[in-house]
Short mmCIF file of C-alpha atoms in Angstrom, two decimals:
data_model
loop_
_atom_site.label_atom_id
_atom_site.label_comp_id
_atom_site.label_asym_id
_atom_site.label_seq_id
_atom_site.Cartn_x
_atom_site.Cartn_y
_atom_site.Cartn_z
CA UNK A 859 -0.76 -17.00 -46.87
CA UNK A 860 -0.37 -13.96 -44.64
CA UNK A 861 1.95 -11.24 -46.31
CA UNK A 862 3.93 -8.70 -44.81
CA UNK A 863 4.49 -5.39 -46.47
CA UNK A 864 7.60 -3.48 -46.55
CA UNK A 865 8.30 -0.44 -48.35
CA UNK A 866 11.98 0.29 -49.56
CA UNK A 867 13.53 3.53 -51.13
CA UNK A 868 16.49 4.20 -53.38
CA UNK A 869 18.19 7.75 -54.51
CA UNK A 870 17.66 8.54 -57.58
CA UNK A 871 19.90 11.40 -59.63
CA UNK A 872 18.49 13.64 -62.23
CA UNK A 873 19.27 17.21 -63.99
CA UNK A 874 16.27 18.60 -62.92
CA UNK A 875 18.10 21.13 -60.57
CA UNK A 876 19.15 18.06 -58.14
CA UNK A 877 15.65 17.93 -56.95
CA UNK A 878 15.29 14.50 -57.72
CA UNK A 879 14.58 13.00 -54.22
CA UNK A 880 13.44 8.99 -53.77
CA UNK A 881 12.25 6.34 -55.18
CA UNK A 882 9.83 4.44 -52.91
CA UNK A 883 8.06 1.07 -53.40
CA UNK A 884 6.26 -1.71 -52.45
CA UNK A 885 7.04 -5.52 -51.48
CA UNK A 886 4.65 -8.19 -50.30
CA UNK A 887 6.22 -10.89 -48.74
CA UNK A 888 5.24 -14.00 -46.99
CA UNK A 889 5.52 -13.68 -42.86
CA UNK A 890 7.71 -16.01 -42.70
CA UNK A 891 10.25 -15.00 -45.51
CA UNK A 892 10.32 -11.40 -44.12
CA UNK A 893 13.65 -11.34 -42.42
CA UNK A 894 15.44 -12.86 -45.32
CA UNK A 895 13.68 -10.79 -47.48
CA UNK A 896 14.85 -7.51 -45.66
CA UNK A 897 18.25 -8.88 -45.11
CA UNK A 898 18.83 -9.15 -48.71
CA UNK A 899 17.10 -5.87 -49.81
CA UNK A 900 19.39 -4.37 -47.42
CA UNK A 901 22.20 -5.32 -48.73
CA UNK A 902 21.65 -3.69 -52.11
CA UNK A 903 23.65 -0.76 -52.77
CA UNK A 904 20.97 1.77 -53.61
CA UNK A 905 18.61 0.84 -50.57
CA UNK A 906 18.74 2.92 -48.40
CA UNK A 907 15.59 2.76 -46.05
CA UNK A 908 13.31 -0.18 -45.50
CA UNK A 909 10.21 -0.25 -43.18
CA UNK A 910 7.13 -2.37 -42.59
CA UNK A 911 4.15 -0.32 -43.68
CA UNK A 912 1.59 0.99 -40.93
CA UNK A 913 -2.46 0.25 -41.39
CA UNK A 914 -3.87 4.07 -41.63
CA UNK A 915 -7.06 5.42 -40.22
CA UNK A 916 -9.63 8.28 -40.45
CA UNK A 917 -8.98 11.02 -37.48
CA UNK A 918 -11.10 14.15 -36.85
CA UNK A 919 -13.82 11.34 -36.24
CA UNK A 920 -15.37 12.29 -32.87
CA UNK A 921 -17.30 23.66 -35.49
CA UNK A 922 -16.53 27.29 -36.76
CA UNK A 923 -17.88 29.13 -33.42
CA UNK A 924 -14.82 27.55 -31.00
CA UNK A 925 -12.34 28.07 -33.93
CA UNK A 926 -13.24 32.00 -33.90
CA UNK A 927 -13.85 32.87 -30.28
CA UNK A 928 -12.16 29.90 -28.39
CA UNK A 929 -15.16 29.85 -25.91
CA UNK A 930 -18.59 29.54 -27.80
CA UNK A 931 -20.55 32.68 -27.30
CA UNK A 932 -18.76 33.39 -23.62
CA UNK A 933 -18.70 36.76 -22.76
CA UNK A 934 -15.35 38.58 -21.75
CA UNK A 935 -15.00 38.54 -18.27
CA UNK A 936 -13.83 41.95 -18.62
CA UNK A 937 -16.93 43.17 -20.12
CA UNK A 938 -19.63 41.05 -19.37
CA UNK A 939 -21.93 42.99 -20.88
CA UNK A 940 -20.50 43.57 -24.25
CA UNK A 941 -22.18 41.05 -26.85
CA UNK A 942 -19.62 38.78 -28.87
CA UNK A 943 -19.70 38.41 -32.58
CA UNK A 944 -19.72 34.13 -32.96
CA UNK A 945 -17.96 34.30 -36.48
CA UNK A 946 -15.98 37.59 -36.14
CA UNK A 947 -13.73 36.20 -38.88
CA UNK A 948 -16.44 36.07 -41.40
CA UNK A 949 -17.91 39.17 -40.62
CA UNK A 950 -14.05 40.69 -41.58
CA UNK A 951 -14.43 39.21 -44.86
CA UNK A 952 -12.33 36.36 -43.93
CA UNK A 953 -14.37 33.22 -45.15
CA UNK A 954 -12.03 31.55 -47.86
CA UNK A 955 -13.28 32.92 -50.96
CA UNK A 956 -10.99 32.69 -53.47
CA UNK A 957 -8.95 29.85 -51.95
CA UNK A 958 -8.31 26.01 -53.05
CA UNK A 959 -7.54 23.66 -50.16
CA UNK A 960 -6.84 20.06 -50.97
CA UNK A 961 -8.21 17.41 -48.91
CA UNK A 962 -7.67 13.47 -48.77
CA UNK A 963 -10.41 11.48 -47.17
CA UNK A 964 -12.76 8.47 -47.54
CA UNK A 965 -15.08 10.66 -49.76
CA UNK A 966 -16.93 13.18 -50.61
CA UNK A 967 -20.61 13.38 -50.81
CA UNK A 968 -20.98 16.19 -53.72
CA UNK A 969 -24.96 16.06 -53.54
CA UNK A 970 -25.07 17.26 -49.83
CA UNK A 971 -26.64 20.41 -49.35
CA UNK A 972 -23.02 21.97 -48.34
CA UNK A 973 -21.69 20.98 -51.65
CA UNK A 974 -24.09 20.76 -53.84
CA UNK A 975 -24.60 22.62 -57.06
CA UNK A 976 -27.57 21.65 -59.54
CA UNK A 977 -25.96 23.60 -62.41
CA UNK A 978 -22.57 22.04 -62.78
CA UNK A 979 -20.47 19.20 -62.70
CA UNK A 980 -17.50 18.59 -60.54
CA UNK A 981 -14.71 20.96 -62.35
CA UNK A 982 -13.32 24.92 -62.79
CA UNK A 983 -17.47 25.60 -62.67
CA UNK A 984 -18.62 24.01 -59.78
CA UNK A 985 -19.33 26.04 -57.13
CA UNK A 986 -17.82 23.80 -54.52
CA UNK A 987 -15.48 21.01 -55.66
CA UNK A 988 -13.17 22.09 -58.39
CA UNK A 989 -11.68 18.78 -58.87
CA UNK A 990 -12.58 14.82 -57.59
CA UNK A 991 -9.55 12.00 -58.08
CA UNK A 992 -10.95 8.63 -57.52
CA UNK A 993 -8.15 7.05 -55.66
CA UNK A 994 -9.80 4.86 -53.95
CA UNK A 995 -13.28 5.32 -55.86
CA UNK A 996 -15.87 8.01 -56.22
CA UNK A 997 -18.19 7.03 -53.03
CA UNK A 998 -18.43 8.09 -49.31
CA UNK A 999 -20.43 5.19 -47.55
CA UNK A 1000 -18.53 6.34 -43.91
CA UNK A 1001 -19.17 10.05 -44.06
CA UNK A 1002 -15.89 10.82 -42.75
CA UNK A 1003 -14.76 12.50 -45.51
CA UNK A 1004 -17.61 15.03 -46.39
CA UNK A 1005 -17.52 15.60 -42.38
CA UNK A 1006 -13.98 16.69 -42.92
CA UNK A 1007 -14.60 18.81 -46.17
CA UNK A 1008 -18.09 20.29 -44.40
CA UNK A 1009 -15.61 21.41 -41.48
CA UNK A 1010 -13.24 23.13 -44.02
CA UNK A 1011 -15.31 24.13 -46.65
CA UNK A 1012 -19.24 23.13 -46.63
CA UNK A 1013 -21.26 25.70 -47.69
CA UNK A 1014 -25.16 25.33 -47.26
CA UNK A 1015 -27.80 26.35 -49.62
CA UNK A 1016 -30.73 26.97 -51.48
CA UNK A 1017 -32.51 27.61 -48.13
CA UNK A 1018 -31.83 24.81 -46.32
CA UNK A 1019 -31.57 26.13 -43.58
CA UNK A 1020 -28.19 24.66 -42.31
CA UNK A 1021 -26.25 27.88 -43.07
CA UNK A 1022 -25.57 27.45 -39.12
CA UNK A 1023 -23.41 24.61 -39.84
CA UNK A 1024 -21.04 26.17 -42.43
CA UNK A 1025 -17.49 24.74 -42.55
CA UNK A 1026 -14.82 27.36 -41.36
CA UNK A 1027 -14.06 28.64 -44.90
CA UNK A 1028 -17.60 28.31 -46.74
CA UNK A 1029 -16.01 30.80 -49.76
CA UNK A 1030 -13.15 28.41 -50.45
CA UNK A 1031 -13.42 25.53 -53.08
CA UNK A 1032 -11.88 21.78 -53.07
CA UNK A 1033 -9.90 19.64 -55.03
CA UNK A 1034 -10.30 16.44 -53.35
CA UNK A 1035 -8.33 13.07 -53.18
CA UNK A 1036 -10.69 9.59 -52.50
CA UNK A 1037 -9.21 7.26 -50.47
CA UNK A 1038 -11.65 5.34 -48.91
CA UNK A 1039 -13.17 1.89 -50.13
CA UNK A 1040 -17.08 1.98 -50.68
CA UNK A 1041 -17.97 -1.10 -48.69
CA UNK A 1042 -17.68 1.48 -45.74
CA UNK A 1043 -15.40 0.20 -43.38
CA UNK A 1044 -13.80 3.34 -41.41
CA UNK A 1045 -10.19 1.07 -41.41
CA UNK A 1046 -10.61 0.53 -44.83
CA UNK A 1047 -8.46 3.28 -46.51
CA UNK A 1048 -5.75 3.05 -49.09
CA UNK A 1049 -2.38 4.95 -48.10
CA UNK A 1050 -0.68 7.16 -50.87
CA UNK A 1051 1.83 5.28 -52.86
CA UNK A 1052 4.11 8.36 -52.29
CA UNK A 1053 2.93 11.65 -50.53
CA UNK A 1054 4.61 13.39 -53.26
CA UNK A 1055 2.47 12.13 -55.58
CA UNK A 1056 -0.62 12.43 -53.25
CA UNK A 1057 0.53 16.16 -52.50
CA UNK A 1058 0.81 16.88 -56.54
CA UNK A 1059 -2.84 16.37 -57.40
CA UNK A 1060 -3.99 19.61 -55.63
CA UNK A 1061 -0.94 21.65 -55.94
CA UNK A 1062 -1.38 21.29 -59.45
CA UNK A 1063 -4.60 22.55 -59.61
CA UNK A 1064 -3.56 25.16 -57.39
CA UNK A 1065 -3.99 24.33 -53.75
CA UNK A 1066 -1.19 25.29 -51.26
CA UNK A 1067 -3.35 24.03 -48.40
CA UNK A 1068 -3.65 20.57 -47.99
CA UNK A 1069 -6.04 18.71 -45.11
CA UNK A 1070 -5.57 15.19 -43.78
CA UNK A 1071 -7.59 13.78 -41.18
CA UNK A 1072 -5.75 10.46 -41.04
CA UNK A 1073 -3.03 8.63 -40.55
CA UNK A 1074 -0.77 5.60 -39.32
CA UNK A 1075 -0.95 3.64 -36.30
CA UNK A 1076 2.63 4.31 -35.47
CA UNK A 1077 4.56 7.14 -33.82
CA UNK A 1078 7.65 6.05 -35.99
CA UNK A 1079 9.15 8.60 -38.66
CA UNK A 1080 8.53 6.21 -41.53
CA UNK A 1081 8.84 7.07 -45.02
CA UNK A 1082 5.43 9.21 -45.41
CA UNK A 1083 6.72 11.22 -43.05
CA UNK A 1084 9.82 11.61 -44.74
CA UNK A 1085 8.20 12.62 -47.76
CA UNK A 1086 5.86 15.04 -46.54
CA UNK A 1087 9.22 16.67 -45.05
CA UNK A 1088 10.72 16.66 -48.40
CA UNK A 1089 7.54 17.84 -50.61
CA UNK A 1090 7.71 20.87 -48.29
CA UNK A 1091 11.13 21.30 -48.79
CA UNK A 1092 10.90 21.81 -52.03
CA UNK A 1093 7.51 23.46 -52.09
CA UNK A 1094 7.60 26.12 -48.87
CA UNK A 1095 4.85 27.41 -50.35
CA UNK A 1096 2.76 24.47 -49.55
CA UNK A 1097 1.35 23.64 -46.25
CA UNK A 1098 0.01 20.53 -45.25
CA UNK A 1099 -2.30 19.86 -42.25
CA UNK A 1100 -2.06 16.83 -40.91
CA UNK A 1101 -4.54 15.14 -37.97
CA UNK A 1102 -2.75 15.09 -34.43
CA UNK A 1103 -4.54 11.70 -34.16
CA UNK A 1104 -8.25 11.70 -32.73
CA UNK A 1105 -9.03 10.91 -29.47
CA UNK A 1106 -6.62 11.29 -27.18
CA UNK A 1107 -5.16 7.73 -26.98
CA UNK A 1108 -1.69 7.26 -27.03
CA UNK A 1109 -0.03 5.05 -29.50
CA UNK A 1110 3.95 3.96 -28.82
CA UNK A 1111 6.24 2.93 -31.39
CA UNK A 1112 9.95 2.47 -30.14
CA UNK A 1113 9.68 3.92 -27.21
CA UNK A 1114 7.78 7.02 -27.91
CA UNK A 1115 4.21 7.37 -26.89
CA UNK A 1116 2.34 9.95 -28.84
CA UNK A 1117 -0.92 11.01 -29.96
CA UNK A 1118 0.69 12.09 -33.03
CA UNK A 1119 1.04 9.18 -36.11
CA UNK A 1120 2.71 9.20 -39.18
CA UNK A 1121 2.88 11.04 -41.48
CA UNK A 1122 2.59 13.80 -38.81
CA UNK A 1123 5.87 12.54 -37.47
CA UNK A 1124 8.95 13.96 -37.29
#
């Protein structure tokens, strides 16, 4: 029968400097039984949030020159005939190297020319991906995701000739999270079970930069949202980057119409 999913949270204490936050969870119920089933979860003392969870979806679907000079290649109209650097930032030295970014997409392609690197294996030695979690599993069959690390990251060689095309930070590396199914579908991703935990993967290999080209169909500020609030609470260090949807649609959720989804919210 057809389910319904709602996601419920309790506060938890601990002695681990009061910086125990939620506990968040999963329930699949039948359609039908969903209003009992949420009347009687809210009624328990330690509930203190319930929602139906969103479907999520791959953004940044639709290149380092506009990011640098705004205009691509336009000369200042107050000196038309001075010529403009395209990658200024690069030329200052400025090209990620020595920086980790997490990113969480549908996959990553590691044998594309951006990322590629004949002599190691995904880890501390590989020139581009420092680390690969298998969330989902270890396969790309959309693309989206090595689009989204090749914008961030991708780094062509061994005369390719596609060094045009580097991401915005070629020098940084990647600690990537898959969440994308390998049949391919673009809808077919599978949400964190807690953004905290999500978050914890790269941070713990050292990223405190964090991309996410995707997100909820609702302008709501459900739980993710929540916890992406509270990870960066307690980690100001941290920053994560989240899609401001993708193409300009608007989405409304109680009223609010938005290009911005969860867990962008706020």
């Amino acid at each position: 029968s057809r389910s319904s999913r709602s996601s419920r949270s309790s506060r938890s204490s601990s002695n681990d400097n009061n910086k125990r936050k939620h506990v968040s969870f999963k329930i699949a119920v039948p359609v039908d039984e969903a209003s009992e089933m949420v009347a009687s979860l809210a009624s328990l003392p330690f509930v203190n949030w319930i929602e139906n969870e969103v479907e999520v979806r791959i953004f940044n679907h639709i290149a380092s020159e506009v990011l640098q000079i705004g205009s691509k290649g336009r000369k200042s109209r107050y000196e038309p005939n001075t010529s403009i650097s395209k990658r200024p930032f690069w030329e200052m030295g400025l090209d990620g190297t020595g920086e980790l970014v997490g990113v969480g997409d549908t996959g990553l392609d590691v044998k594309s020319c951006f990322f590629w690197d004949p002599d190691h294996s995904v880890g501390y030695d590989h020139a581009k991906v420092l680390g690969y979690r298998g969330f989902a599993d270890y396969e790309d069959t959309s693309g989206h995701g090595t689009h989204v690390c090749g914008s961030i990251a991708g780094r062509a060689g061994n005369g390719s000739g596609y060094e045009e095309y580097n991401g915005m930070a070629p020098g940084a590396k990647l600690a990537f999270t898959d969440l994308g199914l390998s049949y391919g579908d673009q809808r077919g991703l599978i949400a964190p079970q807690t953004m905290e935990e999500y978050y914890e993967y790269a941070y713990g290999l050292g990223a405190r930069v964090h991309s996410d080209s995707w997100g909820g169909l609702s302008t709501a500020y459900t739980r993710s949202a929540r916890e992406v609030d509270e990870y960066h609470f307690y980690h100001p260090e941290f920053l994560a980057l989240i899609a401001a949807g993708n193409d300009g649609e608007f989405l409304s959720s109680e009223g609010v119409e938005s290009t911005v989804s969860t867990p962008a919210t706020c």
